[in-house]
Each structure stands twice: as C-alpha cells, then as structure tokens.
Coordinates of C-alpha atoms in Angstrom, one line a residue:
Chain A
M1 CA -26.4 0.9 -13.2
D2 CA -23.8 3.3 -14.6
I3 CA -20.2 2.8 -13.4
L4 CA -17.2 5.0 -13.7
V5 CA -13.7 3.4 -13.6
L6 CA -10.6 5.4 -12.9
I7 CA -7.7 4.4 -15.0
K8 CA -4.1 5.3 -14.5
Q9 CA -1.6 4.5 -17.2
V10 CA 1.8 3.4 -15.8
P11 CA 5.0 1.9 -17.0
D12 CA 4.8 -1.9 -17.4
T13 CA 6.0 -3.5 -14.2
E14 CA 8.9 -5.1 -16.1
A15 CA 9.9 -1.8 -17.8
K16 CA 13.3 -0.4 -17.2
I17 CA 13.2 2.8 -15.2
T18 CA 16.1 5.1 -15.3
V19 CA 16.7 8.5 -13.7
S20 CA 18.4 11.3 -15.7
G21 CA 19.1 14.6 -14.0
N22 CA 16.6 14.3 -11.2
K23 CA 13.8 13.1 -13.5
I24 CA 12.4 9.8 -14.6
N25 CA 13.4 9.1 -18.2
E26 CA 9.9 8.4 -19.5
A27 CA 10.9 8.2 -23.1
G28 CA 13.0 5.2 -22.1
V29 CA 9.9 3.3 -20.9
S30 CA 9.3 0.6 -23.5
K31 CA 5.7 -0.2 -22.6
W32 CA 2.8 1.4 -20.8
I33 CA -0.1 -0.4 -19.3
I34 CA -3.3 0.1 -17.3
S35 CA -2.1 0.0 -13.6
P36 CA -2.8 -3.6 -12.5
Y37 CA -5.2 -2.7 -9.7
D38 CA -7.2 -0.4 -12.1
E39 CA -7.4 -3.3 -14.5
I40 CA -9.1 -5.4 -11.7
A41 CA -11.5 -2.5 -11.1
L42 CA -12.3 -2.3 -14.8
E43 CA -12.9 -6.1 -14.9
E44 CA -15.3 -5.8 -11.9
A45 CA -17.2 -3.0 -13.6
I46 CA -17.6 -5.0 -16.8
R47 CA -18.8 -8.1 -14.8
I48 CA -21.4 -6.0 -13.0
K49 CA -22.6 -4.6 -16.4
E50 CA -22.8 -8.1 -17.9
K51 CA -24.9 -9.3 -14.9
S52 CA -27.2 -6.3 -14.3
G53 CA -26.9 -4.0 -17.3
G54 CA -25.9 -0.3 -17.3
T55 CA -22.8 1.2 -18.8
V56 CA -19.1 1.3 -18.0
T57 CA -17.2 4.6 -18.5
A58 CA -13.4 4.6 -18.3
I59 CA -11.7 7.9 -17.4
S60 CA -8.0 8.8 -17.4
V61 CA -6.0 11.9 -16.8
G62 CA -3.0 12.6 -19.1
D63 CA -1.6 13.4 -22.5
D64 CA -2.7 11.7 -25.7
S65 CA -0.6 8.6 -24.8
V66 CA -3.3 7.6 -22.3
Q67 CA -5.7 7.0 -25.1
A68 CA -3.9 3.6 -25.5
S69 CA -5.1 2.5 -22.1
L70 CA -8.6 3.9 -22.8
R71 CA -8.7 1.8 -26.0
Q72 CA -7.6 -1.2 -24.0
A73 CA -10.6 -0.5 -21.7
F74 CA -12.9 -0.5 -24.7
A75 CA -11.4 -3.8 -25.8
M76 CA -12.1 -5.3 -22.5
G77 CA -15.7 -4.1 -22.6
A78 CA -16.0 -0.4 -21.5
D79 CA -18.8 1.5 -23.4
T80 CA -17.5 5.1 -23.2
A81 CA -14.2 6.7 -22.4
I82 CA -13.1 10.2 -21.2
Q83 CA -9.6 11.6 -21.5
V84 CA -8.9 14.5 -19.1
K85 CA -6.3 16.1 -21.2
T86 CA -3.2 17.6 -19.8
D87 CA 0.4 17.6 -21.1
S88 CA 1.8 18.3 -17.6
Y89 CA 0.3 15.4 -15.7
Q90 CA 3.4 15.2 -13.5
M91 CA 2.7 18.7 -12.1
L92 CA -0.7 17.6 -10.7
D93 CA -0.8 16.0 -7.2
S94 CA -3.6 13.7 -6.0
F95 CA -5.8 16.6 -5.2
G96 CA -5.4 18.1 -8.6
I97 CA -6.3 14.8 -10.2
A98 CA -9.3 14.2 -7.9
E99 CA -10.6 17.7 -8.6
A100 CA -10.1 17.3 -12.4
L101 CA -11.9 14.0 -12.4
L102 CA -14.8 15.4 -10.5
K103 CA -15.1 18.4 -12.8
A104 CA -14.9 16.1 -15.8
I105 CA -17.9 14.1 -14.7
E106 CA -20.0 17.0 -13.5
G107 CA -23.6 16.5 -14.7
K108 CA -23.2 12.8 -15.0
E109 CA -24.5 10.4 -12.4
Y110 CA -22.5 7.3 -11.6
K111 CA -23.8 5.1 -8.9
V112 CA -20.5 3.3 -8.5
I113 CA -17.0 4.6 -9.0
L114 CA -14.4 1.8 -9.1
A115 CA -10.6 2.3 -9.0
G116 CA -7.5 0.3 -8.1
R117 CA -6.4 0.4 -4.5
Q118 CA -3.2 2.2 -5.6
G119 CA -1.3 3.0 -8.8
S120 CA 1.6 0.7 -9.3
D121 CA 4.0 3.6 -10.1
S122 CA 3.6 5.8 -7.0
D123 CA 1.7 3.4 -4.7
N124 CA -0.3 6.2 -3.1
G125 CA -3.9 5.2 -3.3
Q126 CA -5.2 8.7 -2.5
V127 CA -7.3 9.9 -5.4
P128 CA -10.5 7.7 -4.9
L129 CA -10.5 8.6 -1.2
I130 CA -10.1 12.3 -1.9
M131 CA -12.9 12.3 -4.5
A132 CA -15.3 10.5 -2.1
T133 CA -14.4 12.8 0.8
L134 CA -14.8 16.0 -1.3
K135 CA -18.3 14.8 -2.4
D136 CA -19.3 13.1 0.9
W137 CA -19.8 9.8 -0.8
G138 CA -19.3 6.4 0.8
V139 CA -15.9 4.9 0.1
V140 CA -14.6 1.4 0.8
P141 CA -11.0 0.7 0.0
F142 CA -9.3 -2.8 -0.6
A143 CA -12.4 -4.6 -1.8
K144 CA -12.3 -8.4 -2.2
K145 CA -16.0 -8.8 -3.1
V146 CA -18.6 -6.4 -4.4
E147 CA -22.4 -7.0 -4.3
L148 CA -24.7 -4.3 -5.5
K149 CA -28.3 -4.3 -4.2
D150 CA -31.0 -1.8 -5.2
D151 CA -30.6 0.4 -2.2
K152 CA -27.0 -0.3 -1.0
A153 CA -23.7 -1.8 -1.9
I154 CA -22.3 -4.6 0.2
I155 CA -18.5 -4.7 0.1
E156 CA -16.1 -7.3 1.6
C157 CA -12.7 -5.9 2.0
E158 CA -9.3 -6.4 3.6
A159 CA -8.9 -4.5 6.9
E160 CA -6.4 -4.2 9.7
G161 CA -5.6 -7.7 10.8
G162 CA -8.5 -9.3 9.1
D163 CA -11.5 -8.9 6.8
A164 CA -14.5 -6.6 7.1
V165 CA -17.8 -6.2 5.4
Y166 CA -19.2 -2.7 4.8
E167 CA -22.6 -1.5 3.7
S168 CA -22.6 1.8 1.8
S169 CA -25.2 4.1 0.4
Y170 CA -24.9 5.3 -3.3
P171 CA -22.9 6.8 -4.8
V172 CA -20.1 4.7 -3.5
V173 CA -16.4 4.7 -4.4
V174 CA -14.7 1.2 -4.2
T175 CA -11.1 0.5 -4.6
A176 CA -10.1 -3.0 -5.9
N177 CA -7.7 -5.2 -4.1
A178 CA -5.9 -8.2 -5.6
G179 CA -8.1 -11.3 -5.4
L180 CA -11.3 -9.4 -6.4
N181 CA -11.2 -11.0 -9.8
E182 CA -8.9 -12.2 -12.6
P183 CA -9.0 -9.6 -15.4
R184 CA -9.9 -11.0 -18.8
Y185 CA -7.9 -10.8 -22.0
P186 CA -9.7 -8.7 -24.6
S187 CA -11.2 -10.7 -27.5
L188 CA -10.1 -10.1 -31.0
K189 CA -13.5 -8.7 -31.7
G190 CA -13.2 -6.4 -28.8
I191 CA -9.8 -5.2 -30.0
M192 CA -11.1 -4.5 -33.5
A193 CA -14.2 -2.6 -32.2
S194 CA -12.1 -0.6 -29.7
K195 CA -10.3 1.2 -32.5
K196 CA -13.5 2.8 -33.8
K197 CA -15.0 4.0 -30.6
P198 CA -14.8 7.7 -29.9
I199 CA -12.9 9.0 -26.8
E200 CA -14.4 12.1 -25.3
V201 CA -11.6 14.6 -24.7
K202 CA -11.9 17.3 -22.0
N203 CA -9.1 19.8 -21.7
I204 CA -8.1 20.3 -18.1
S205 CA -7.6 24.0 -18.8
E206 CA -11.3 24.3 -19.6
L207 CA -12.5 22.4 -16.5
G208 CA -11.7 25.2 -14.0
V209 CA -9.4 23.2 -11.8
S210 CA -8.1 25.6 -9.2
G211 CA -4.9 24.0 -8.6
E212 CA -1.6 25.0 -7.4
A213 CA 0.1 21.8 -6.4
R214 CA 0.2 21.1 -2.7
I215 CA 3.0 18.6 -3.0
E216 CA 6.4 19.5 -4.5
V217 CA 8.3 16.9 -6.3
V218 CA 11.9 17.8 -5.4
G219 CA 13.4 15.1 -7.6
F220 CA 13.9 11.4 -8.4
E221 CA 17.0 9.4 -7.8
P222 CA 18.2 5.9 -8.4
P223 CA 17.6 3.5 -5.5
P224 CA 20.4 3.5 -2.9
P225 CA 22.8 0.7 -3.6
R226 CA 22.5 -2.3 -1.3
P227 CA 25.7 -3.1 0.6
A228 CA 27.5 -6.0 -1.2
G229 CA 26.3 -9.3 0.0
R230 CA 28.1 -12.6 0.2
V231 CA 27.5 -16.2 -0.6
I232 CA 27.6 -18.5 2.4
D233 CA 30.3 -21.1 1.7
G234 CA 30.2 -24.7 2.9
A235 CA 30.9 -28.3 1.8
D236 CA 27.2 -29.2 1.9
A237 CA 23.8 -27.8 2.6
A238 CA 24.1 -28.6 6.3
E239 CA 27.3 -26.7 6.7
K240 CA 25.9 -23.7 4.8
A241 CA 22.7 -23.7 7.0
K242 CA 24.8 -23.7 10.1
A243 CA 27.1 -20.9 8.8
L244 CA 24.0 -18.9 7.8
V245 CA 22.3 -19.1 11.3
K246 CA 25.7 -18.1 12.8
A247 CA 26.0 -15.1 10.5
L248 CA 22.4 -14.0 11.3
A249 CA 23.0 -14.3 15.0
E250 CA 26.6 -12.9 15.3
E251 CA 27.3 -10.7 12.3
I252 CA 24.1 -8.8 11.9
K253 CA 22.5 -9.7 15.3
A254 CA 19.2 -10.3 13.7
L255 CA 18.0 -13.2 15.7
Chain B
M1 CA 9.4 23.8 15.7
P2 CA 6.2 22.7 14.0
K3 CA 3.5 21.2 16.2
I4 CA 3.2 17.4 15.5
L5 CA 0.3 15.0 16.0
A6 CA 1.0 11.3 15.7
V7 CA -1.9 9.1 14.9
G8 CA -1.5 5.8 16.7
E9 CA -3.4 2.6 16.4
I10 CA -4.8 0.1 18.9
G11 CA -6.0 -3.4 18.4
G12 CA -7.8 -5.6 20.9
G13 CA -7.2 -2.9 23.5
Q14 CA -3.5 -3.1 23.0
L15 CA -1.2 -0.5 21.6
K16 CA 0.1 -1.4 18.1
K17 CA 3.8 -1.2 17.2
A18 CA 3.0 1.4 14.6
S19 CA 1.9 3.8 17.3
R20 CA 5.3 3.6 19.0
E21 CA 6.9 4.2 15.6
V22 CA 5.0 7.3 14.6
T23 CA 5.2 8.8 18.1
S24 CA 9.0 8.2 18.1
V25 CA 9.3 9.9 14.7
G26 CA 7.4 13.0 15.9
K27 CA 9.5 13.2 19.0
K28 CA 12.7 13.0 17.1
L29 CA 11.6 15.5 14.4
A30 CA 10.3 18.3 16.7
G31 CA 11.4 17.5 20.2
S32 CA 7.8 17.1 21.3
V33 CA 4.8 15.2 20.0
D34 CA 1.2 14.4 21.0
T35 CA -0.6 11.2 20.0
V36 CA -4.2 10.4 19.2
L37 CA -5.6 6.9 19.8
I38 CA -9.1 5.9 18.7
G39 CA -10.8 2.6 19.4
S40 CA -11.9 0.5 22.2
G41 CA -9.7 0.9 25.3
A42 CA -7.8 4.0 23.9
A43 CA -7.3 5.7 27.3
G44 CA -5.8 2.5 28.7
C45 CA -3.0 2.7 26.2
A46 CA -1.9 6.3 27.1
A47 CA 0.8 5.3 29.5
E48 CA 2.3 2.9 26.9
V49 CA 2.5 5.5 24.2
A50 CA 3.8 8.1 26.6
K51 CA 7.0 6.0 26.9
H52 CA 7.9 7.1 23.4
G53 CA 7.4 10.7 24.0
A54 CA 3.7 11.5 23.7
G55 CA 3.0 14.7 25.7
V56 CA -0.8 14.7 25.4
V57 CA -2.6 11.5 24.5
Y58 CA -6.0 12.2 22.9
A59 CA -8.2 9.2 23.6
G60 CA -11.3 8.6 21.5
E61 CA -13.6 5.7 22.5
A62 CA -15.2 4.0 19.5
A63 CA -17.3 0.8 19.6
E64 CA -16.4 0.0 16.0
Y65 CA -13.9 1.0 13.3
S66 CA -14.9 3.7 10.8
G67 CA -12.4 5.4 8.5
E68 CA -15.0 8.0 7.9
A69 CA -15.6 8.9 11.5
Y70 CA -12.0 8.5 12.7
A71 CA -10.8 10.9 9.9
K72 CA -13.4 13.5 10.8
A73 CA -12.5 13.3 14.5
I74 CA -8.8 13.6 13.8
A75 CA -9.2 16.4 11.3
A76 CA -11.3 18.3 13.9
L77 CA -8.6 17.8 16.5
V78 CA -5.9 19.0 14.2
K79 CA -7.9 22.2 13.4
D80 CA -8.8 22.8 17.0
K81 CA -5.3 22.5 18.4
G82 CA -3.4 23.9 15.4
Y83 CA -1.2 20.9 14.5
E84 CA 1.0 21.5 11.5
I85 CA 2.2 18.0 10.8
V86 CA 0.1 14.8 11.2
L87 CA 2.0 11.5 11.1
V88 CA 0.1 8.3 10.3
P89 CA 1.3 4.7 9.9
H90 CA 1.0 3.5 6.3
S91 CA -1.1 0.6 7.5
W92 CA -4.5 -0.6 6.2
T93 CA -6.1 1.9 8.6
G94 CA -3.6 4.7 7.9
R95 CA -4.2 4.4 4.2
D96 CA -8.0 4.5 4.8
I97 CA -7.9 7.6 6.9
S98 CA -4.9 9.7 5.8
S99 CA -6.3 11.0 2.5
R100 CA -9.6 11.7 4.2
I101 CA -8.0 13.7 7.0
A102 CA -6.0 15.8 4.5
T103 CA -9.1 16.4 2.4
H104 CA -11.1 17.6 5.5
L105 CA -8.2 20.0 6.2
G106 CA -8.0 21.3 2.7
S107 CA -4.5 20.0 2.6
A108 CA -2.5 17.2 1.0
V109 CA -1.1 13.9 2.0
I110 CA 2.2 12.2 1.2
S111 CA 2.0 8.4 1.4
D112 CA 4.4 5.6 2.5
A113 CA 7.5 7.6 3.4
T114 CA 10.6 5.5 4.2
E115 CA 12.8 8.5 5.1
I116 CA 11.5 11.7 6.8
S117 CA 13.1 14.9 7.9
L118 CA 12.2 18.6 8.4
D119 CA 13.2 21.4 6.1
G120 CA 12.3 24.4 8.3
D121 CA 8.6 23.8 9.1
K122 CA 8.1 21.6 6.1
V123 CA 8.3 17.9 5.9
K124 CA 10.6 16.3 3.4
I125 CA 10.4 12.7 2.6
K126 CA 11.8 10.0 0.4
K127 CA 10.0 6.9 -0.8
P128 CA 10.5 4.2 -3.3
V129 CA 8.4 4.4 -6.6
Y130 CA 8.2 2.3 -9.7
S131 CA 8.5 -1.0 -7.8
G132 CA 11.6 0.3 -6.0
K133 CA 13.4 1.1 -9.3
A134 CA 13.6 4.8 -8.3
Y135 CA 13.2 6.9 -5.2
V136 CA 11.4 10.2 -5.1
E137 CA 11.9 13.1 -2.8
L138 CA 8.7 15.1 -1.9
K139 CA 7.9 18.1 0.1
C140 CA 4.6 19.4 1.4
K141 CA 3.7 22.9 0.4
A142 CA 0.3 23.0 2.1
T143 CA -0.4 23.0 5.9
P144 CA -1.3 21.0 7.8
Q145 CA 1.0 18.3 6.3
V146 CA -0.3 14.8 6.5
V147 CA 2.3 12.1 6.0
T148 CA 2.0 8.3 6.2
I149 CA 5.1 6.3 7.2
R150 CA 6.0 2.8 6.1
P151 CA 5.7 0.5 9.1
N152 CA 9.0 -0.8 10.4
S153 CA 11.0 1.8 8.5
Q154 CA 11.8 4.1 11.5
P155 CA 13.5 3.4 14.8
I156 CA 11.4 3.2 17.9
A157 CA 12.9 5.3 20.8
E158 CA 12.2 5.3 24.5
E159 CA 11.9 8.8 25.6
A160 CA 9.2 9.5 28.2
G161 CA 6.5 12.2 27.6
A162 CA 3.9 13.5 30.0
G163 CA 1.2 11.3 28.7
S164 CA -1.6 13.4 30.0
V165 CA -4.9 12.1 28.7
E166 CA -7.6 14.2 27.0
N167 CA -10.7 12.6 25.7
I168 CA -12.1 13.3 22.3
T169 CA -15.4 12.4 20.8
V170 CA -15.9 10.1 17.8
D171 CA -19.3 10.4 16.2
L172 CA -20.3 7.2 14.6
S173 CA -23.7 8.4 13.5
G174 CA -24.9 9.1 9.9
L175 CA -22.1 7.2 8.2
K176 CA -22.2 6.7 4.4
A177 CA -20.3 3.4 4.6
K178 CA -20.7 1.4 7.7
Q179 CA -18.8 -1.7 8.9
V180 CA -21.3 -4.4 9.5
S181 CA -18.9 -7.2 10.4
Y182 CA -15.3 -7.9 11.0
S183 CA -13.4 -11.1 11.3
A184 CA -9.8 -11.2 12.5
Q185 CA -7.3 -13.5 10.7
A186 CA -7.1 -16.8 12.5
T187 CA -3.4 -16.7 13.4
N188 CA -1.3 -16.1 16.4
R189 CA 1.6 -14.9 14.3
V190 CA 2.8 -11.3 14.3
S191 CA 1.4 -9.3 11.4
V192 CA 3.8 -9.4 8.5
T193 CA 4.0 -5.6 8.2
E194 CA 5.0 -5.3 11.9
A195 CA 7.3 -8.3 12.1
D196 CA 11.1 -7.8 12.7
I197 CA 11.7 -11.0 10.7
V198 CA 9.7 -12.3 7.8
V199 CA 10.1 -15.8 6.3
S200 CA 8.7 -16.0 2.8
G201 CA 8.2 -18.9 0.4
G202 CA 8.3 -19.0 -3.4
R203 CA 7.6 -21.6 -6.1
G204 CA 10.8 -23.4 -5.0
I205 CA 8.9 -25.0 -2.1
K206 CA 7.2 -27.2 -4.8
G207 CA 3.8 -27.7 -3.2
P208 CA 1.4 -26.5 -0.5
E209 CA 2.3 -29.4 1.8
N210 CA 5.8 -27.9 2.2
F211 CA 4.7 -24.5 3.2
G212 CA 4.2 -25.6 6.8
P213 CA 7.5 -27.4 7.4
M214 CA 9.8 -25.2 5.2
I215 CA 8.3 -21.7 6.0
E216 CA 5.9 -21.6 8.9
E217 CA 7.8 -23.8 11.3
M218 CA 11.0 -21.9 10.7
A219 CA 9.1 -18.6 11.1
D220 CA 7.5 -19.7 14.4
L221 CA 10.9 -20.6 15.8
M222 CA 12.0 -17.0 15.4
G223 CA 8.6 -15.4 16.2
A224 CA 8.6 -14.2 12.6
G225 CA 5.9 -13.2 10.2
V226 CA 5.1 -15.3 7.2
G227 CA 4.8 -14.3 3.5
A228 CA 4.6 -15.8 0.0
T229 CA 5.2 -14.8 -3.6
R230 CA 2.4 -14.2 -6.1
A231 CA 3.2 -17.5 -7.8
V232 CA 2.5 -19.4 -4.6
V233 CA -0.7 -17.5 -4.0
D234 CA -1.9 -17.9 -7.6
A235 CA -1.2 -21.6 -7.5
G236 CA -3.6 -21.7 -4.5
W237 CA -1.1 -23.1 -2.1
V238 CA -1.7 -20.3 0.5
D239 CA -4.2 -17.5 1.1
H240 CA -3.6 -14.4 -0.9
T241 CA -3.4 -12.3 2.2
L242 CA 0.1 -13.7 2.6
Q243 CA 1.2 -12.2 -0.7
I244 CA 4.2 -9.9 -0.6
G245 CA 4.9 -7.7 -3.6
Q246 CA 3.4 -5.4 -6.1
T247 CA -0.1 -6.6 -5.7
G248 CA 0.2 -7.7 -2.1
Q249 CA 1.7 -6.4 1.1
T250 CA 4.7 -4.2 1.4
V251 CA 7.0 -5.2 4.2
S252 CA 10.1 -3.6 5.7
P253 CA 11.5 -6.0 8.3
N254 CA 14.9 -6.0 9.8
L255 CA 15.5 -9.5 8.3
Y256 CA 13.7 -11.0 5.2
I257 CA 14.4 -14.6 4.5
A258 CA 13.4 -15.6 1.0
V259 CA 13.1 -19.3 0.6
G260 CA 12.8 -20.7 -2.9
I261 CA 12.1 -17.3 -4.3
S262 CA 13.7 -16.2 -7.6
G263 CA 13.2 -12.5 -7.0
A264 CA 10.8 -11.2 -9.7
I265 CA 10.7 -7.4 -9.8
Q266 CA 7.0 -7.5 -8.6
H267 CA 8.2 -9.4 -5.5
M268 CA 11.1 -7.1 -4.9
A269 CA 8.7 -4.1 -4.9
G270 CA 7.2 -5.5 -1.7
M271 CA 10.3 -6.3 0.3
G272 CA 13.1 -4.3 -1.3
S273 CA 13.3 -1.9 1.7
S274 CA 14.1 -4.7 4.2
K275 CA 17.3 -4.0 6.1
Y276 CA 18.9 -7.5 5.6
I277 CA 17.8 -10.0 3.0
V278 CA 18.7 -13.7 3.0
A279 CA 18.1 -15.8 -0.1
I280 CA 18.0 -19.6 -0.1
N281 CA 17.8 -20.9 -3.7
K282 CA 19.5 -23.6 -5.7
D283 CA 19.7 -21.4 -8.8
A284 CA 22.8 -19.3 -8.4
D285 CA 21.6 -17.0 -11.2
A286 CA 18.3 -16.1 -9.4
P287 CA 18.0 -12.3 -9.3
I288 CA 17.2 -12.4 -5.6
F289 CA 20.9 -13.0 -4.9
K290 CA 21.7 -9.5 -6.3
V291 CA 20.0 -7.8 -3.4
S292 CA 20.9 -10.4 -0.7
T293 CA 23.0 -9.7 2.3
F294 CA 23.6 -13.5 2.6
G295 CA 22.9 -16.0 -0.1
V296 CA 22.8 -19.8 0.2
V297 CA 23.0 -21.5 -3.1
D298 CA 21.7 -25.0 -2.4
D299 CA 18.5 -27.1 -2.2
L300 CA 16.2 -25.5 0.3
F301 CA 14.9 -28.9 1.3
N302 CA 18.4 -29.7 2.6
V303 CA 19.1 -26.3 4.1
V304 CA 15.9 -25.4 6.0
P305 CA 15.7 -28.5 8.2
V306 CA 19.2 -27.9 9.5
M307 CA 18.5 -24.2 10.0
K308 CA 15.5 -25.2 12.1
E309 CA 17.7 -27.4 14.3
E310 CA 20.2 -24.6 14.6
L311 CA 17.5 -22.1 15.5
K312 CA 16.1 -24.4 18.2
T313 CA 19.5 -24.4 19.7
H314 CA 19.9 -20.7 19.4
Y315 CA 16.6 -19.9 21.0
G316 CA 17.0 -22.7 23.6
K317 CA 13.8 -24.5 22.4

C-alpha cells in the first residue's frame, strides 16, 4: 500500500516568536520542526508500511528550508520525499496549498493520504479536507486508530461529544489526532541514510496552480497584554482559599 | 448588509450552546441572520434558536451524522439562497464541515476566529497563532466567506427573530466515508469547550487518585468542565480526551482554574484566550502566574479542600 504523508514545517513550539512591523520575524526562529500532528501521521504511515509493505512518501510545500523536515521524515522511515518549491509560501492560503499538493502528485496513486489534524502554527486543519473534497475522496479527521483492510479503511476518531468509527472507501484522507501513536526517534542508521536520499523537487510555478489567494493576511501583532493579575494574600492556605472564592464571586462575578 | 447564514448544532435533540453563539454573532454583524440546523430533531429546536435572532431556521432531518452529507446540504443552501457569509462553530463538527462547505462553494474558509467584524461586505477576523504567541488579522477575499468561530469567544444575545421553519433535504446516500458507530462520552459534565468554568489539573496533583477530590469534585460544585495537562495525560492518570493545550482541546471559558499547573507554552496555547485565569501552585515562579488574574501561591492540597467548602456555602449545597 502506497501512502502519502503531508508535512508542514513549523517553528518549534518552544521557539520565541516576535512580530516586527506587522510580520512574524521568521529569521528569529531558532528551530524548525515537523508539525507535531504531522509527525504522528508520519509515524502511522511508517507503522502501516512495516506491517503490510508498500511505500511512504513525505511531501511538503515551501522553500529549501523544508528539506530539513523531509530529511527528518527519511530518518524516521519514509522512502521518498517531494518538495513543492515556492519561496513565497506565506502568500498561499489553504486552497493554494491543497491545489499545489494535488498537482504535485498527479499521475501517482496513493491509497491513503495521512496528515496531522492541524498545523501547530496556524491551527487551521483545512488542507486535508480541501484536498479530499476537491477529489471526492473519503476523509476522516481526528483519527485515534487506523485499520486498513483490502477493500476499506476502518477509522476510529474523536467526534462531537464522543468517539465514532468510520468506514471509508479508497483513496482515503485521514488526519491524525493525539493518541494515535507515539512517534519514534530516528535511529542513528536512519539519520545517516537520510542524508543521501534524493528529494524530488517540483517548482510550484511549473505545476499550473491557478491561484490568487482567497484569504488576505492583513498582518500579525503581538498578543494583547493580559490585565495585571494579583497574588491572593493570606496567613495560610485556608485564608487564601477563602479570599480566592470571595474574589471569584464578588470581584469578577464568575461563580 | 451581507446575507448571513449561521450553522448551528444539535445534540440529543437539544440545541447546543454554539448554535446560540454563532446566531448571535450573525445578528450582531448584519442585523439579521438565518440559521441552519441538521440532525435528529432539528425542527424542534427552531423556537430556541429564534430567541437569538434567527429569521429563517432551515431544518434538515438526518438519522446519522455525516460531515460529507451535511457540508453538501449546507453548500447547496448557501448557493440556492445567495448567502455571502457562513458562520460555523469551531467545534469538532464545525472543523469537519467548514472546509468542505467552502470547497463546494469554490471559496475559502477562515478557522477559529476569536474576534470578528465586518469591513464593508467582507469579514475581518483576528485569531491567535503560534500557540498564542502572536495574533493574525485575516480578511476573506472570496465569496461566500466561510468562518469558524472559537466556541465561548463571543457573547450570546437574546434578540428574537421570526424563526420560521423551512425544511431542507440531507442526502445520506453514496457516502465515501460512512459513520458505522458512535459512542458518547460517559459523563454528565458540560463539554469542556462549552463550559463557562473549567477546572484543570497538572502534575502538581501528584497522582491519579487525587484527580477526583482535587479537580472533579471542585468542578462539579460549580457545574464546570474538567481538563488536564499533557503531563497528566501522558502519565496515564486521565483519558487523553481531557487534554487541554497544543495537542489537545482549545478552551475559552469565562474562568479557567489551573490547579498544580506550571504553565508550559503548549498548555497556554489551549487556554490562553480564557477571560479570567486562576492559578493555584506552590511554586511562585511558575509561568502560569504571569497570565493569571488571581494567583494562590500555596500547596493545592491545603487550598482546594477549603475552596470546596467555600463553594458549597456559596452555591448553598
């Protein structure tokens, strides 16, 4: 079974993010990683391959810096990697990305497309659903368990107020939720081998993506400052607890 | 004024809070709004949602949930009636259907808005990005504009609309992915994303046996939702569905009570847009205190039992 994994490279969760002008200061980001949910999706794809054979292809849209994440995917166990190259990634919205990804895989047949449920930078979770809808493929978001039979995929996922099980025909797009698996650390051998594997580069300008952006990014700003808080005083824990409940009830009327 | 459709939700035949919220937002933005409800017992909820301004309530009966079918039905309605803005709750369901609706309409979707306004006929929103370390302002250029709104981020207003019911059809045949079973979470508690108050526990609670007395019992006194940090979930103390933060749920309650939580950035990403934050932690240097409205620097095992007694008195229990 051939599996495609969508990889988004994002700033490390711990990285300092600053806004200068009305833009994110990307040069100031110390470390970039595979978005955590995408890493879970990649791990799932590799586990499926290890169990049932086939190949795992990792794909990412961006400038040459995303090759670092594709190499990381190799190190974890991906067989091939595609970079959809663009130097103005920020100008693309989710439709642009979805369209570019679909164009880049034209002529290839993946039975399963795995992705994280959302990127940890913008928390949208749109691209996999847009791709599936454009192609009229089955799509199941927020997967907690994936079982692939010959003729259908059985996916357990988080749903409104509970859990649901879906059956989908192929091809199917699945987005990974937390709890699907625990991603592995790449082995030293994997890391060494990842450096020699070729990355297929496709220029977005040659893919014929139509795209004028449908969403305008007006600008970024620092988070609004939270009003100054105060420490609840008291001689002991009991006094502080009483003073806190009083403050919740009377000062902010939250109870 | 642009024509707005709010996409409500029902569960167990009851109107969900998110339906009131998106309908209120639509009414406030454009002065009039219509609401679509799909699910079992949709028409029966029309009067309820009309209290928040719904002029027309489109009711679609569906025996089972299907993001695929719901999105097609809503997109067809938007096309048919010429809606220019579609407001959807950023719930599990809303995230499942919003991108599909926009794709069927050849348009675009903006997700998880915490602030929303109109700039002429176009929607302008703000939302936190990068775990809340920055905010971005976005504007829709395509029409119809589909926007999902973070639950609990907008006020609910009571302003009656006509609430006239029109039925719509939801076609559940020929689905690519079909729901074959559903099991509701076994809890009587309010859902954590809809709760006005959330009580959440971190590693400071020391063990799974303390989650009940220190977190759940206090939450139940206030009718609050319950959450936990990733550390508590990873330790296996509670189910991961309770996790709040980067790889869990995002909540935006009026009051968030963090018990024994240090305040890692990954956790803050999931609760940073709460209106009031309370931290109870014996480490005065814990980062959570930097964002707290009220902080109690003390041992939670001495603080929480007294709070519970005080809350019993407050609520007359």
